Tab-separated table of C-alpha atoms in Angstrom:
chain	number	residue	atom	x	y	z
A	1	UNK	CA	0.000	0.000	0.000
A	2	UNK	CA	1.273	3.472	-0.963
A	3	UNK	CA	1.635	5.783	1.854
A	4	UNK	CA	-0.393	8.609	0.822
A	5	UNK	CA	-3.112	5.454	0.904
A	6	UNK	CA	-3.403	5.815	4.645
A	7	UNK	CA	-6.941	6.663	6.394
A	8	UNK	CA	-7.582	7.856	9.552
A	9	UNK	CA	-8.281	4.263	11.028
A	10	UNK	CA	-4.600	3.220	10.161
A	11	UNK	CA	-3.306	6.818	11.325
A	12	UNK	CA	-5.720	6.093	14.835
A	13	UNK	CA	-4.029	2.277	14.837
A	14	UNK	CA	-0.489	3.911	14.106
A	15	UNK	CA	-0.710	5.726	17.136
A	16	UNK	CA	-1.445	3.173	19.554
A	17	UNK	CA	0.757	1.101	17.999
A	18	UNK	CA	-1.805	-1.567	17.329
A	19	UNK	CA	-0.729	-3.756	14.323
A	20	UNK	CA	-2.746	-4.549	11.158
A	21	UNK	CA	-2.533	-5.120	7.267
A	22	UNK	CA	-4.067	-2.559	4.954
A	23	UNK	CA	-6.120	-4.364	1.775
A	24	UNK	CA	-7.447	-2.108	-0.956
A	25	UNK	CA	-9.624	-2.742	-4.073
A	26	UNK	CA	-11.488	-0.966	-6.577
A	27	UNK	CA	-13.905	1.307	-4.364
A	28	UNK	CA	-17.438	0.697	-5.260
A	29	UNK	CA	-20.284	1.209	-2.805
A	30	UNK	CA	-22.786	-1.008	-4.206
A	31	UNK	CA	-20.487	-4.363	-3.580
A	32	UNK	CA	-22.085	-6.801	-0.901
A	33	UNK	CA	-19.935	-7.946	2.442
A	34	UNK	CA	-19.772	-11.486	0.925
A	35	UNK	CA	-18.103	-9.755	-2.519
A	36	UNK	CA	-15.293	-8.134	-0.193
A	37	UNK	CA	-15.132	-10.965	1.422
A	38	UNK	CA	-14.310	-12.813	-2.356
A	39	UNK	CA	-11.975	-9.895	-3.487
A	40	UNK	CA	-9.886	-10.502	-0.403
A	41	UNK	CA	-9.725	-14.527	-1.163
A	42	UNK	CA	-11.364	-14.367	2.453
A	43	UNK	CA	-14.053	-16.788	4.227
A	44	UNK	CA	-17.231	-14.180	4.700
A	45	UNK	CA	-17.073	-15.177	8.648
A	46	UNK	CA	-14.242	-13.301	8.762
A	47	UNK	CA	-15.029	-10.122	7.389
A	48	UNK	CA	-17.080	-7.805	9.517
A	49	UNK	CA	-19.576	-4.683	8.454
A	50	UNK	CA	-20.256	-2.206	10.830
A	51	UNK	CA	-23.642	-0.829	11.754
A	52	UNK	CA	-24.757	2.232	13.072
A	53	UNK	CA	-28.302	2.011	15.350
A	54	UNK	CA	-30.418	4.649	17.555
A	55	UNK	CA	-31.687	3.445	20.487
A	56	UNK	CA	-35.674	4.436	21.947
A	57	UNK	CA	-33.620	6.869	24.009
A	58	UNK	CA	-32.374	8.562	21.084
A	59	UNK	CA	-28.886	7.055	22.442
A	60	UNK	CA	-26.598	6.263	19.423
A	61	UNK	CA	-24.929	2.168	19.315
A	62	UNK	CA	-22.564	0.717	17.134
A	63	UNK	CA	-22.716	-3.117	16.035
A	64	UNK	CA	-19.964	-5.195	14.314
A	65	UNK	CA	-21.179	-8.324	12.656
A	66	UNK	CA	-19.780	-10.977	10.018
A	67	UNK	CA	-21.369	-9.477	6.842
A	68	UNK	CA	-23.729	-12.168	5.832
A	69	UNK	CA	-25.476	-12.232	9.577
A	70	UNK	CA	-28.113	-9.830	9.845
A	71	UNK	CA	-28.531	-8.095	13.139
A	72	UNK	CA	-31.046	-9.207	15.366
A	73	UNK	CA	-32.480	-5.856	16.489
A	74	UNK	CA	-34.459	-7.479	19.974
A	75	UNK	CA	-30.484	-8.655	20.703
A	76	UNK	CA	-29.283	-5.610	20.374
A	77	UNK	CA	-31.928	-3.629	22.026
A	78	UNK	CA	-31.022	-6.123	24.901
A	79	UNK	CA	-27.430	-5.396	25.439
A	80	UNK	CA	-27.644	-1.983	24.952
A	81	UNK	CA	-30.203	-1.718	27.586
A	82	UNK	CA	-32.966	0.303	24.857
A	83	UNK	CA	-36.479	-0.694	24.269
A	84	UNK	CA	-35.857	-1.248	20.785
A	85	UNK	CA	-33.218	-0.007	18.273
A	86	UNK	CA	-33.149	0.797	14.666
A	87	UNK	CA	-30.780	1.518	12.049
A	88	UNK	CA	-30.265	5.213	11.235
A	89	UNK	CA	-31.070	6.583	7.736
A	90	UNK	CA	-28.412	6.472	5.586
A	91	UNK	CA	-28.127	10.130	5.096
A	92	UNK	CA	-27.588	10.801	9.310
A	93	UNK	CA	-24.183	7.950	9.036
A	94	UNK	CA	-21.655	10.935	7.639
A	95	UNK	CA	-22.612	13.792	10.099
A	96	UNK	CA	-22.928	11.545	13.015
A	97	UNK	CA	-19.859	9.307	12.395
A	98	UNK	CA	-17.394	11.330	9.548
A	99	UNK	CA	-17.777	7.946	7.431
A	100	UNK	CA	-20.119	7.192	4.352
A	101	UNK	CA	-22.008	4.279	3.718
A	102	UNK	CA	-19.602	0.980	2.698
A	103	UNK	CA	-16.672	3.041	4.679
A	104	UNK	CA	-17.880	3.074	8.207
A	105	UNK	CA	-15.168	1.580	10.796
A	106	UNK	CA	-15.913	0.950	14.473
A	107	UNK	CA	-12.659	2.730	15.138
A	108	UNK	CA	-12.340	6.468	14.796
A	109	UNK	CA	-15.768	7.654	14.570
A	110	UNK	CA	-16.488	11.747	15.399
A	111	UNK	CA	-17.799	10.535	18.309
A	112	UNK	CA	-17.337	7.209	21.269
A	113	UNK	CA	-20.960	5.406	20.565
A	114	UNK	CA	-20.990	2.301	23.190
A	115	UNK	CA	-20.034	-0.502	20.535
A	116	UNK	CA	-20.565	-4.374	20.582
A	117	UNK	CA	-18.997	-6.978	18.350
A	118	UNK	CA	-20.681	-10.861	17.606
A	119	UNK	CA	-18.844	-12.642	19.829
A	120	UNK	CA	-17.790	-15.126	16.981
A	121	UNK	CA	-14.957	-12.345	16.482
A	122	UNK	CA	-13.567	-13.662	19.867
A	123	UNK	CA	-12.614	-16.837	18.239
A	124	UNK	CA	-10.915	-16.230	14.805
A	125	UNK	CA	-7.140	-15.569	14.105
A	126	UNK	CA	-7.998	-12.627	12.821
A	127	UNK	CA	-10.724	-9.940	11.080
A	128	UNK	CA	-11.305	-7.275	8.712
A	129	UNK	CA	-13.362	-3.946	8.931
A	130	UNK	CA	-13.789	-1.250	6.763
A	131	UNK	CA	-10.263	0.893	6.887
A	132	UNK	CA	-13.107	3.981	7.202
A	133	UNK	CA	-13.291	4.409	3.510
A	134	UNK	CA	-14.734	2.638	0.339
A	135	UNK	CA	-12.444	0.237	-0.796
A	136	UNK	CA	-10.296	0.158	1.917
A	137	UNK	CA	-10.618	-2.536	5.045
A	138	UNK	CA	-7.875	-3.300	7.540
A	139	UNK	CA	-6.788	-7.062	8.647
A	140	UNK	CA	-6.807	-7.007	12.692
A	141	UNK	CA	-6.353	-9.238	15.506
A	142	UNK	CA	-9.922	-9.562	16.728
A	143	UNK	CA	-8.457	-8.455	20.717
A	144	UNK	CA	-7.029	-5.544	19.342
A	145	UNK	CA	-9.923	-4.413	17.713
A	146	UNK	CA	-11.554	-4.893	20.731
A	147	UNK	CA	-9.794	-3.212	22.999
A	148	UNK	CA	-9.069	-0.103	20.237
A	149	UNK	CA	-12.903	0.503	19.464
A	150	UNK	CA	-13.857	-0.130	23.396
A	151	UNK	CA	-16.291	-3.230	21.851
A	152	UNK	CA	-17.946	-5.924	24.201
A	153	UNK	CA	-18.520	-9.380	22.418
A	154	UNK	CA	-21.943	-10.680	22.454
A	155	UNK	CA	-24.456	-12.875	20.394
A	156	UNK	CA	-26.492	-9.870	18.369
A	157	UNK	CA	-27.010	-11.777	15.353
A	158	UNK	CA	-30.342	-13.921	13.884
């Protein structure tokens, strides 16, 4: 990867030292989890999207789940202690978060959102996430990303 390639998630991960591998393709918004997944020669379990939710409370939460599960939104009501939880319209995800849709990272966001990550992360080798731009995603040990983005592993998918 070129250096001038860098975005802010590797600059945040830089800084704390925390090691990773930077993968880049052919930025396209429209491709699936489960393409990215096939353009990195990865198993989809592996690769994570990231999911921004509001809360009954109007309280924002972040979820991290392999990109072919679906979150369960009565799961993730649950941990987060809401009522119920929805996804937020696409158009709130830049202002709130400084990422677009298909670049959002757990890591790095404007602002600290309580996060959670499917526990199935707790048991691979290692994970990718968006790098916090289209067409970028970052290779991490799944520990690391958990203790960088402040995430607590539990079951939140269907």
């Amino acid at each position: 990867m070129k250096k001038e390639e860098k975005t802010n998630v590797m600059r945040v991960l830089e800084g704390k030292k925390i090691p990773y591998a930077g993968h880049s393709y052919e930025p396209d918004a429209t491709k699936s989890g489960e393409e990215i997944a096939g353009i990195l020669g990865e198993n989809p379990e592996k690769v994570f999207k990231t999911l921004v939710t509001r809360g009954k409370s109007g309280a924002y939460y972040v979820f991290v789940i392999p990109v072919e599960a679906e979150l369960d939104l009565k799961k993730a009501a649950k941990v987060s202690g809401e009522k119920s939880i929805a996804m937020i319209k696409q158009k709130e995800l830049l202002p709130l978060t400084g990422y677009v849709h298909g670049g959002c990272s757990p890591i790095g966001m404007k602002k600290k959102f309580p996060t959670f990550i499917h526990e199935t992360a707790a048991d691979l080798d290692k994970i990718f996430v968006s790098a916090g731009k289209v067409g970028f995603q970052i290779e991490i040990k799944p520990e690391d990303l958990i203790s960088v983005a402040e995430c607590r592993a539990v079951d939140i998918v269907t």
